[in-house]
Each structure stands twice: as structure tokens, then as C-alpha cells.
Coordinates of C-alpha atoms in Angstrom, one line a residue:
M843 CA 0.0 0.0 0.1
A844 CA 2.9 2.3 1.0
H845 CA 4.7 2.4 -2.2
H846 CA 2.7 4.5 -4.5
G847 CA 4.7 5.1 -7.7
E848 CA 7.7 6.9 -7.0
H849 CA 6.7 7.8 -3.8
H850 CA 8.2 6.1 -0.8
Y851 CA 6.9 7.8 2.4
N852 CA 6.9 6.0 5.9
L853 CA 3.3 5.7 6.3
D854 CA 3.7 4.1 9.8
Q855 CA 5.3 7.0 11.3
K856 CA 4.1 7.9 15.1
F857 CA 4.7 10.9 16.5
D858 CA 7.3 10.5 19.9
F859 CA 6.1 12.9 22.3
S860 CA 9.9 12.9 23.9
A861 CA 10.9 14.2 27.2
S862 CA 12.4 17.3 25.9
I863 CA 9.1 18.4 24.5
K864 CA 7.1 17.6 27.5
K865 CA 9.9 19.7 29.5
S866 CA 9.4 22.7 27.4
I867 CA 5.6 22.7 27.7
M868 CA 5.8 21.7 31.5
T869 CA 8.2 24.9 31.7
V870 CA 5.6 27.0 30.2
L871 CA 3.0 25.6 32.6
V872 CA 5.3 26.5 35.6
I873 CA 5.9 29.9 34.5
G874 CA 2.2 30.4 33.7
A875 CA 1.2 29.0 37.1
I876 CA 3.9 31.3 38.8
L877 CA 2.5 34.6 37.3
L878 CA -1.2 33.4 37.9
G879 CA -0.2 33.0 41.5
I880 CA 1.3 36.3 41.9
G881 CA -1.8 37.8 40.0
I882 CA -4.0 36.1 42.6
V883 CA -1.8 37.3 45.4
L884 CA -1.6 41.2 44.2
A885 CA -5.5 40.9 43.5
M886 CA -6.2 39.4 47.3
T887 CA -4.0 42.1 48.4
G888 CA -6.0 44.8 47.3
G889 CA -4.5 45.4 43.4
H890 CA -8.3 46.6 43.1
H891 CA -10.1 48.8 45.4
E892 CA -13.2 47.1 47.1
E893 CA -15.7 49.4 45.6
A894 CA -19.3 48.9 44.6
G895 CA -19.6 47.8 41.3
E896 CA -21.7 49.7 38.7
A897 CA -23.8 46.2 38.0
G898 CA -25.5 45.3 40.7
G899 CA -24.0 47.8 43.5
H900 CA -22.2 45.0 45.1
A901 CA -18.8 44.8 46.1
F902 CA -16.1 43.6 44.0
H903 CA -14.1 40.3 45.2
W904 CA -10.6 39.3 43.7
Y905 CA -12.0 35.7 43.0
E906 CA -14.6 37.2 40.5
R907 CA -11.4 38.0 38.2
L908 CA -10.1 34.5 38.5
Y909 CA -13.7 33.2 37.5
A910 CA -13.8 35.6 34.7
N911 CA -10.7 34.3 33.6
L912 CA -11.4 30.7 34.2
W913 CA -14.8 31.1 31.7
I914 CA -12.4 33.0 29.0
N915 CA -10.1 30.1 28.8
N916 CA -12.9 27.5 28.7
V917 CA -14.7 29.0 26.0
F918 CA -11.6 29.9 24.0
F919 CA -9.8 26.7 24.4
T920 CA -13.2 24.5 24.1
G921 CA -13.6 26.2 20.7
I922 CA -10.4 25.0 19.7
A923 CA -10.8 21.6 20.4
I924 CA -14.3 21.3 18.7
V925 CA -13.0 23.1 15.6
G926 CA -10.2 20.6 15.1
V927 CA -13.3 18.0 15.0
F928 CA -15.2 20.2 12.9
F929 CA -12.4 20.8 10.4
F930 CA -12.1 17.3 10.2
A931 CA -15.6 16.5 9.4
I932 CA -15.6 19.3 6.7
Q933 CA -12.7 17.4 4.9
F934 CA -14.9 14.4 4.7
A935 CA -17.9 16.3 3.8
A936 CA -16.3 18.0 1.0
Q937 CA -14.6 14.9 0.0
A938 CA -11.3 16.8 0.2
G939 CA -7.9 15.0 -1.2
W940 CA -5.3 17.3 -0.2
S941 CA -5.9 17.4 3.4
A942 CA -5.4 13.3 3.8
P943 CA -1.9 13.6 5.6
I944 CA -2.9 15.8 8.1
L945 CA -6.5 14.8 9.1
R946 CA -5.0 13.1 12.3
V947 CA -3.5 16.6 13.3
M948 CA -6.8 18.0 13.1
L949 CA -8.5 15.3 15.0
S950 CA -6.1 15.6 17.8
F951 CA -7.4 18.7 19.1
G952 CA -10.5 16.7 20.1
N953 CA -8.8 15.2 23.0
W954 CA -9.5 18.1 24.9
L955 CA -13.1 18.2 24.7
P956 CA -13.9 15.7 27.8
I957 CA -11.5 17.7 29.9
A958 CA -13.0 21.2 28.6
G959 CA -16.8 19.8 29.4
V960 CA -15.8 19.0 33.1
L961 CA -14.0 22.5 33.4
M962 CA -17.0 24.1 31.8
I963 CA -19.5 22.6 34.0
V964 CA -17.6 22.8 37.1
T965 CA -16.7 26.4 36.5
F966 CA -20.5 27.3 35.9
F967 CA -21.5 25.8 39.0
V968 CA -19.0 27.5 41.3
A969 CA -19.0 30.8 39.7
N970 CA -22.6 31.4 38.1
H971 CA -23.6 34.1 40.2
D972 CA -20.3 36.2 39.8
L973 CA -20.5 35.7 35.8
F974 CA -23.9 35.7 35.4
H975 CA -26.3 38.3 36.3
W976 CA -29.5 36.2 35.2
T977 CA -28.5 33.7 37.8
H978 CA -29.9 35.8 40.6
S979 CA -33.5 34.7 41.6
Y980 CA -34.9 38.2 42.5
L981 CA -34.5 39.3 39.0
F982 CA -37.5 37.0 38.5
D983 CA -39.6 37.8 41.5
K984 CA -42.7 40.9 40.5
N985 CA -42.5 42.0 44.0
D986 CA -38.8 42.5 44.5
P987 CA -37.4 46.1 43.6
Q988 CA -34.6 45.1 41.3
Y989 CA -37.5 42.8 39.2
D990 CA -36.1 42.9 35.7
K991 CA -38.7 42.7 32.9
I992 CA -36.5 41.9 30.1
I993 CA -34.8 39.1 32.1
D994 CA -37.7 37.7 33.1
G995 CA -38.8 37.3 29.6
K996 CA -35.6 35.5 28.9
G997 CA -35.7 33.7 32.0
A998 CA -37.5 30.4 30.3
F999 CA -34.4 30.1 28.0
F1000 CA -32.5 29.1 31.1
Y1001 CA -34.6 27.7 33.6
W1002 CA -37.4 25.4 31.6
P1003 CA -38.9 23.5 32.8
M1004 CA -38.5 24.6 36.1
E1005 CA -39.3 27.5 37.9
K1006 CA -37.3 30.7 36.8
G1007 CA -34.8 31.6 39.5
T1008 CA -34.2 28.2 40.6
F1009 CA -31.9 25.9 38.9
P1010 CA -31.1 26.5 35.4
V1011 CA -31.9 22.8 34.0
F1012 CA -32.7 24.1 30.6
Y1013 CA -29.0 25.8 30.3
V1014 CA -27.0 23.3 32.2
G1015 CA -28.7 20.4 30.1
R1016 CA -27.8 22.2 27.0
M1017 CA -24.1 22.5 28.2
V1018 CA -23.9 18.7 29.2
I1019 CA -25.9 17.5 25.9
F1020 CA -23.4 19.5 23.8
F1021 CA -20.3 18.2 25.4
L1022 CA -21.3 14.4 25.2
F1023 CA -22.4 14.5 21.7
W1024 CA -19.2 16.3 21.1
V1025 CA -17.0 13.8 22.8
F1026 CA -19.1 11.0 21.1
F1027 CA -19.0 12.3 17.7
F1028 CA -14.9 12.8 18.5
N1029 CA -14.5 9.2 19.8
N1030 CA -16.4 7.7 16.7
F1031 CA -14.2 9.5 14.6
K1032 CA -11.2 8.2 16.3
K1033 CA -12.8 4.5 16.1
I1034 CA -13.5 4.6 12.5
S1035 CA -9.8 6.0 11.8
D1036 CA -8.4 3.1 13.8
Q1037 CA -10.3 0.4 11.8
E1038 CA -9.5 2.2 8.3
D1039 CA -5.5 1.8 9.5
Q1040 CA -6.2 -1.8 10.5
L1041 CA -8.2 -3.1 7.8
G1042 CA -7.8 -0.5 4.7
G1043 CA -10.6 -0.4 1.9
T1044 CA -12.6 2.8 1.2
S1045 CA -15.7 1.5 3.5
H1046 CA -14.4 3.5 6.4
W1047 CA -14.1 6.5 4.2
F1048 CA -17.7 6.5 3.5
K1049 CA -18.8 5.8 6.8
M1050 CA -16.7 9.0 8.2
R1051 CA -18.4 10.9 5.4
S1052 CA -21.9 10.3 6.6
W1053 CA -20.7 10.6 10.3
S1054 CA -19.4 13.8 9.3
A1055 CA -22.8 15.1 8.0
Y1056 CA -24.2 14.2 11.0
F1057 CA -21.7 16.0 13.0
L1058 CA -21.7 19.1 10.9
V1059 CA -25.6 19.4 11.2
F1060 CA -25.4 19.2 15.2
F1061 CA -22.4 21.6 15.3
A1062 CA -24.3 24.1 13.3
V1063 CA -26.9 24.1 15.9
S1064 CA -24.8 23.8 19.1
S1065 CA -22.0 25.9 18.4
S1066 CA -24.5 29.0 17.9
I1067 CA -26.5 27.9 20.8
S1068 CA -23.4 27.4 23.2
A1069 CA -22.4 31.0 21.9
W1070 CA -25.6 32.4 23.1
D1071 CA -25.3 30.7 26.0
W1072 CA -21.7 30.8 27.4
V1073 CA -20.8 34.4 26.1
M1074 CA -23.8 36.4 25.0
S1075 CA -26.0 35.6 28.0
I1076 CA -23.5 37.5 30.2
D1077 CA -24.6 40.6 28.8
T1078 CA -28.3 39.6 29.5
H1079 CA -29.9 42.7 28.2
W1080 CA -28.1 43.1 25.0
F1081 CA -28.7 40.7 21.9
S1082 CA -27.0 40.3 18.7
T1083 CA -28.6 38.2 15.8
L1084 CA -25.1 37.0 14.2
F1085 CA -23.2 36.6 17.7
G1086 CA -23.6 32.8 16.8
W1087 CA -21.6 33.3 13.5
Y1088 CA -19.3 36.0 15.1
V1089 CA -18.1 33.4 18.4
F1090 CA -17.5 30.6 15.4
A1091 CA -15.5 32.6 13.5
S1092 CA -13.3 33.6 16.2
W1093 CA -13.1 30.0 17.0
F1094 CA -12.5 29.0 13.5
V1095 CA -9.6 31.2 13.2
S1096 CA -8.2 30.2 16.7
G1097 CA -8.5 26.6 15.7
L1098 CA -7.1 27.0 12.1
S1099 CA -4.0 28.6 13.4
A1100 CA -3.6 26.1 16.0
I1101 CA -3.6 23.4 13.3
T1102 CA -1.2 25.1 11.2
L1103 CA 1.3 25.6 14.1
L1104 CA 1.0 21.8 14.9
V1105 CA 1.4 20.7 11.3
L1106 CA 4.5 23.0 11.1
F1107 CA 6.1 21.9 14.4
L1108 CA 5.5 18.3 13.5
R1109 CA 7.1 19.0 10.1
G1110 CA 10.4 20.6 11.7
K1111 CA 10.4 17.6 13.9
G1112 CA 10.9 15.4 10.3
Y1113 CA 7.3 14.0 10.6
L1114 CA 4.9 14.1 7.7
E1115 CA 7.5 14.5 5.0
M1116 CA 4.9 14.3 2.2
V1117 CA 3.2 17.6 3.6
N1118 CA 4.7 20.4 1.1
E1119 CA 4.5 23.8 0.5
N1120 CA 1.4 23.5 -1.5
H1121 CA -0.3 22.0 1.8
V1122 CA 1.1 24.6 3.7
H1123 CA 0.0 27.1 1.3
D1124 CA -3.6 25.9 1.9
L1125 CA -3.7 26.3 5.5
G1126 CA -2.4 29.7 5.1
K1127 CA -5.1 30.5 2.7
F1128 CA -7.5 29.2 5.3
V1129 CA -6.1 31.1 7.9
F1130 CA -6.2 34.5 5.7
G1131 CA -9.5 33.8 4.4
F1132 CA -11.0 33.3 7.8
S1133 CA -9.6 36.2 9.5
I1134 CA -11.0 38.4 6.6
F1135 CA -14.3 36.5 7.3
W1136 CA -14.2 37.3 11.4
T1137 CA -13.4 40.9 10.3
Y1138 CA -16.7 40.9 8.1
L1139 CA -18.6 39.6 11.1
W1140 CA -17.0 42.2 13.4
F1141 CA -17.7 44.9 11.1
S1142 CA -21.6 43.5 10.3
Q1143 CA -22.1 43.6 13.9
F1144 CA -20.6 46.9 14.7
L1145 CA -22.1 49.0 11.9
L1146 CA -25.8 47.7 12.3
I1147 CA -25.7 48.4 16.0
Y1148 CA -23.7 52.0 15.1
Y1149 CA -26.5 53.1 12.6
A1150 CA -29.4 51.9 14.1
N1151 CA -28.4 53.7 17.5
I1152 CA -30.8 51.8 19.7
P1153 CA -29.6 52.1 23.4
E1154 CA -30.4 48.5 24.2
E1155 CA -27.8 47.6 21.5
T1156 CA -25.4 50.1 21.5
V1157 CA -24.6 49.6 25.2
Y1158 CA -22.5 47.0 24.4
F1159 CA -19.9 48.7 22.2
V1160 CA -20.5 52.1 24.4
E1161 CA -19.2 49.7 27.6
R1162 CA -16.2 48.6 25.6
L1163 CA -15.1 52.1 23.7
T1164 CA -15.8 54.4 26.6
S1165 CA -14.1 52.4 29.2
D1166 CA -10.4 53.1 29.8
V1167 CA -9.6 49.5 30.6
Y1168 CA -11.3 47.9 27.3
S1169 CA -10.9 50.5 24.6
P1170 CA -7.4 50.2 23.6
F1171 CA -7.9 46.4 23.8
L1172 CA -10.7 47.0 21.2
F1173 CA -8.4 48.3 18.7
V1174 CA -5.8 45.9 19.5
N1175 CA -8.4 43.4 18.5
L1176 CA -8.9 44.6 15.4
G1177 CA -4.9 45.2 14.7
L1178 CA -4.0 41.7 15.7
N1179 CA -6.9 40.0 14.1
F1180 CA -7.4 41.6 10.9
F1181 CA -4.7 44.2 9.8
L1182 CA -1.7 42.1 10.5
P1183 CA -2.7 38.8 9.1
F1184 CA -4.2 40.5 6.3
L1185 CA -1.0 42.4 5.4
V1186 CA 1.4 40.0 6.2
L1187 CA -0.2 37.1 4.5
M1188 CA -1.4 38.8 1.4
T1189 CA 1.6 37.7 -0.9
R1190 CA 1.7 34.0 -2.2
D1191 CA 5.1 33.2 -0.5
A1192 CA 4.0 34.2 2.6
K1193 CA 1.4 31.5 2.7
R1194 CA 4.1 29.0 1.6
H1195 CA 6.8 29.7 4.4
G1196 CA 6.3 28.6 7.5
V1197 CA 8.3 31.3 9.3
F1198 CA 5.3 33.9 8.2
L1199 CA 2.8 31.3 9.1
K1200 CA 4.2 30.6 12.7
L1201 CA 4.4 34.3 13.4
V1202 CA 1.0 35.0 12.4
C1203 CA -0.8 32.2 13.7
S1204 CA 0.9 32.6 16.9
I1205 CA -0.4 36.4 16.8
L1206 CA -4.1 35.4 15.8
L1207 CA -4.3 32.9 19.0
V1208 CA -3.3 35.8 21.3
G1209 CA -5.7 38.0 19.2
H1210 CA -8.5 35.9 19.4
W1211 CA -8.0 35.1 23.1
I1212 CA -8.2 38.9 23.6
D1213 CA -11.6 38.9 21.4
F1214 CA -13.0 36.5 23.9
F1215 CA -11.6 38.7 26.7
L1216 CA -13.3 41.8 25.4
M1217 CA -16.7 39.4 25.3
V1218 CA -16.6 38.1 28.8
Q1219 CA -14.9 40.9 31.0
P1220 CA -16.7 44.0 30.4
G1221 CA -20.1 42.2 31.2
T1222 CA -18.7 40.3 34.4
L1223 CA -16.0 42.8 36.1
G1224 CA -16.6 46.1 34.6
H1225 CA -14.1 48.7 35.4
N1226 CA -12.3 46.2 37.7
G1227 CA -11.2 44.1 34.4
G1228 CA -8.2 44.3 32.5
I1229 CA -5.0 42.3 31.2
G1230 CA -2.4 41.4 34.2
L1231 CA -0.4 39.1 35.5
M1232 CA -3.4 36.7 36.3
E1233 CA -4.7 36.8 32.8
V1234 CA -1.4 36.1 31.1
G1235 CA -0.5 33.1 33.8
M1236 CA -4.3 31.8 33.1
F1237 CA -3.6 31.7 29.3
L1238 CA -0.3 30.1 29.5
V1239 CA -1.5 27.2 31.9
Y1240 CA -4.3 26.7 29.5
G1241 CA -2.4 26.8 26.8
S1242 CA 0.2 24.5 27.9
A1243 CA -2.3 21.9 29.5
V1244 CA -4.2 21.9 25.9
A1245 CA -0.8 21.1 24.3
L1246 CA 0.0 18.4 26.7
V1247 CA -3.2 16.8 26.2
V1248 CA -3.5 17.2 22.2
L1249 CA 0.1 15.8 21.7
G1250 CA -0.2 13.4 24.0
G1251 CA -3.1 12.0 22.2
L1252 CA -1.5 12.4 19.0
A1253 CA 1.3 10.2 20.3
K1254 CA -0.7 7.5 20.7
K1255 CA -1.8 6.4 17.1
N1256 CA -0.2 6.5 13.5
L1257 CA 0.4 10.0 12.6
I1258 CA -1.1 9.7 9.0
A1259 CA -4.3 7.6 7.9
K1260 CA -2.3 5.3 5.9
N1261 CA -5.0 3.8 4.1
H1262 CA -7.2 6.9 3.4
P1263 CA -7.9 6.4 -0.4
M1264 CA -7.0 10.0 -1.2
L1265 CA -3.2 9.9 -0.1
E1266 CA -2.0 9.6 -3.7
E1267 CA -3.8 12.7 -4.7
S1268 CA -2.7 14.7 -1.6
Y1269 CA 1.2 13.7 -2.9
N1270 CA 0.4 15.5 -6.3
H1271 CA -1.3 18.2 -4.7
H1272 CA 0.2 21.3 -6.4
I1273 CA -1.1 25.2 -6.2

């Protein structure tokens, strides 16, 4: 099987997750943990004044910032994990041949999903009152002076079938179901991949294609609803009709950047020798194209809200543009996620050379983390937020934990789908 024409590639290669790679990742993890620790100590010893927050008039506590950071990283890295599985499924649905050698790289990101699910659910139970205004029962009590008609109107979306303000069955139920199904599809894809490696033939490819189609339908619904649930419901009064798309775009660019970095990393270590400049060019085009797609959604959302000028909608951007804490990051967000990748990856050569892509993809991962930071912190922390040691530390801890899990999963099986019917096509891929 392995000797197609003049190509003699080692199709049985496995990624060796060596001690030195583990050590580098662990070093980052430890540095992140130390920064996080210092950040927490600074926050506890009154890096911030315990003043009444604008939101509910309650005093601000240091741990609220910790919770907000947990939430940002949960949402961000869950997105990267599910996008790996999503992009894998897309290859089968589109019957793509070029990507055959890097399919396992995409799929490996799904290894984070079970952990992500546990982290997400636990964080919600610990931090719900500090993150989500709608979890306070007095909002739904018509006799309470703080009764909120708008949130009461949306209450059923969180609390059905129980009474509003009790336990958010519907909300938590959706979260659990999404993660269960995502992990189910991920494990199924892994299982079919294993069978294909052992048995060969094309039947597994067809099986994978139909499972991918089911997954994509489920993903379309679940990714949008999870965006409303996990991110938009923080600003409970505000709503945006394209928010599901917007979060998906941010996730997708981050996921593509992570996939590209991992492919380049593996090539640098001498694996995936059949992946050449043409394949890298394709990944570069995806990153370039979807950075523009993200910007298009960002701008669509902003422009519609800007010229309609309806107070209920504009509050979202007013909060971010007038705040000393967040307004610089709004521009940093656009600079890192649009102008930089747009200008750097414009030329054909930039998309074909690892050095440019490594730079741009690393910046995009930070840039889209800032995007989620801007979605979460203003609504949860108000003027008590910002990017400090706690944020940087938490990002490094999460990032290195994800890297350990993903690379550990990648090392367990064959790196290449050696019996994939389209490998030959991918060897001859020229653009």
C-alpha cells in the first residue's frame, strides 16, 4: 500500500512525544502557574479597590476576576478543540483529498473536549452568580424592587421546565448534551480512523463521510446556541442576531491557527514529509480567508448597531469604547486579528513559508484570546477587569495543558491515515 509510484513515504510513522518536548511545555505551564499565583496574590492584597461595582451595587471580590478568566479560557480552548473536530469533518463532507496526511493532526485537538466539558460545568456551578447576572433569583420576582422585566422574559430559556430563578435546568442540560455529543462524535471519528488503519479499503471513508454530515448538522446548531449561552448571556439585556456566527468565526480562526502551528511543528521535527509547500499554502489561505471573514462579521455587527443607534444594542459597544480598561483592547483586537494577518499573508510566498505562518498564527491565537476577553470581562467585571499577570498566567497554564493533552493523544496512534483512499491525490497536490 505504501509504495505509490515513485513515492516512498513512511506511512507508519508515530509522533514521539519526547521528554524534551514535555519539558518545554511543562516549563511554560510552571511559568504560567507562577504568574497566575502572583496575579491572585496581588488581587487579594487589594490591587483593586473594593468599591461598589456598577452592575448590582455589590462590592468587588478578587475571585470574580479569577472566575472570569477561567470562563474566557474555557470558552476559547473549548472552541479550538471542537474546531479541530469540525475541520476534520469538513474534509470528509467536502471529499477533500489535499488534506489526507494532516487529518489526524486536526482530530487530535478533540482530545481536550472531555476535560473542557468538565472544566466548563464545574466553573459554571462554582461561579454562576459572579459571571451571569441572570442567575440571581430576585430578577424574576415581580415583588422585588430589582425585578427585571427583560430578563424575566428571557428566563424560560435558562430555567425551563423549572421555575425561573431556581436551577437553570435547560441551560445546564444544553451544556452537558453539547459536550456529550461532541465527545461522542470525536470518539466515533477516532474509532473509524483506527479501523481504517487496520483494515484498509474505502468503506471507512464512506462511513466517515456520513458521520461527518451528522456531526456538521449538530455542530451548526450547538456552536451557535453555546455562543448565546456561554458568552452572550453574560450581557443579558443585550442581543445580537449574528453572535453565533461571530463566536464561531473567532473559534475557527483560532482553531485553524493551532492546526497550522501543529503541522509546522511536526514538519520541523521531521514528520509528515509528504506535506509540502502546497499543503502549507492551503492552510495559510484558510487562515488568511477566515481572518477576513471574522472581520466582516465584526464589522457587520458593529455597523448595524452603530447606525441603528438603539440604546439596548449600543450599550455593548459603549461599554467597551468609553472604558479606560477596554477601549485600547478593542483596537488591539482589530489590529492583531485583521490588519496584521491581512497585510502579512497577502502575498503567495508568505502563505507558503513556515516562518510567516508561525508568526501570524501565534499572534492570531493571542488576538482571538483578546477577542474573548473583550466579550467576557466587561459584562462580568466592569471597570475591575484588564489584562494583568492573572490573565497572562491563566492563558499560559491553559495553553500548555491543552498542548500536553493534544500531543499526548496524537502520540498514541499513527500520525497518518495510511489507508486513506486519497493519499495519492495529496502527494500530487500542486497549487
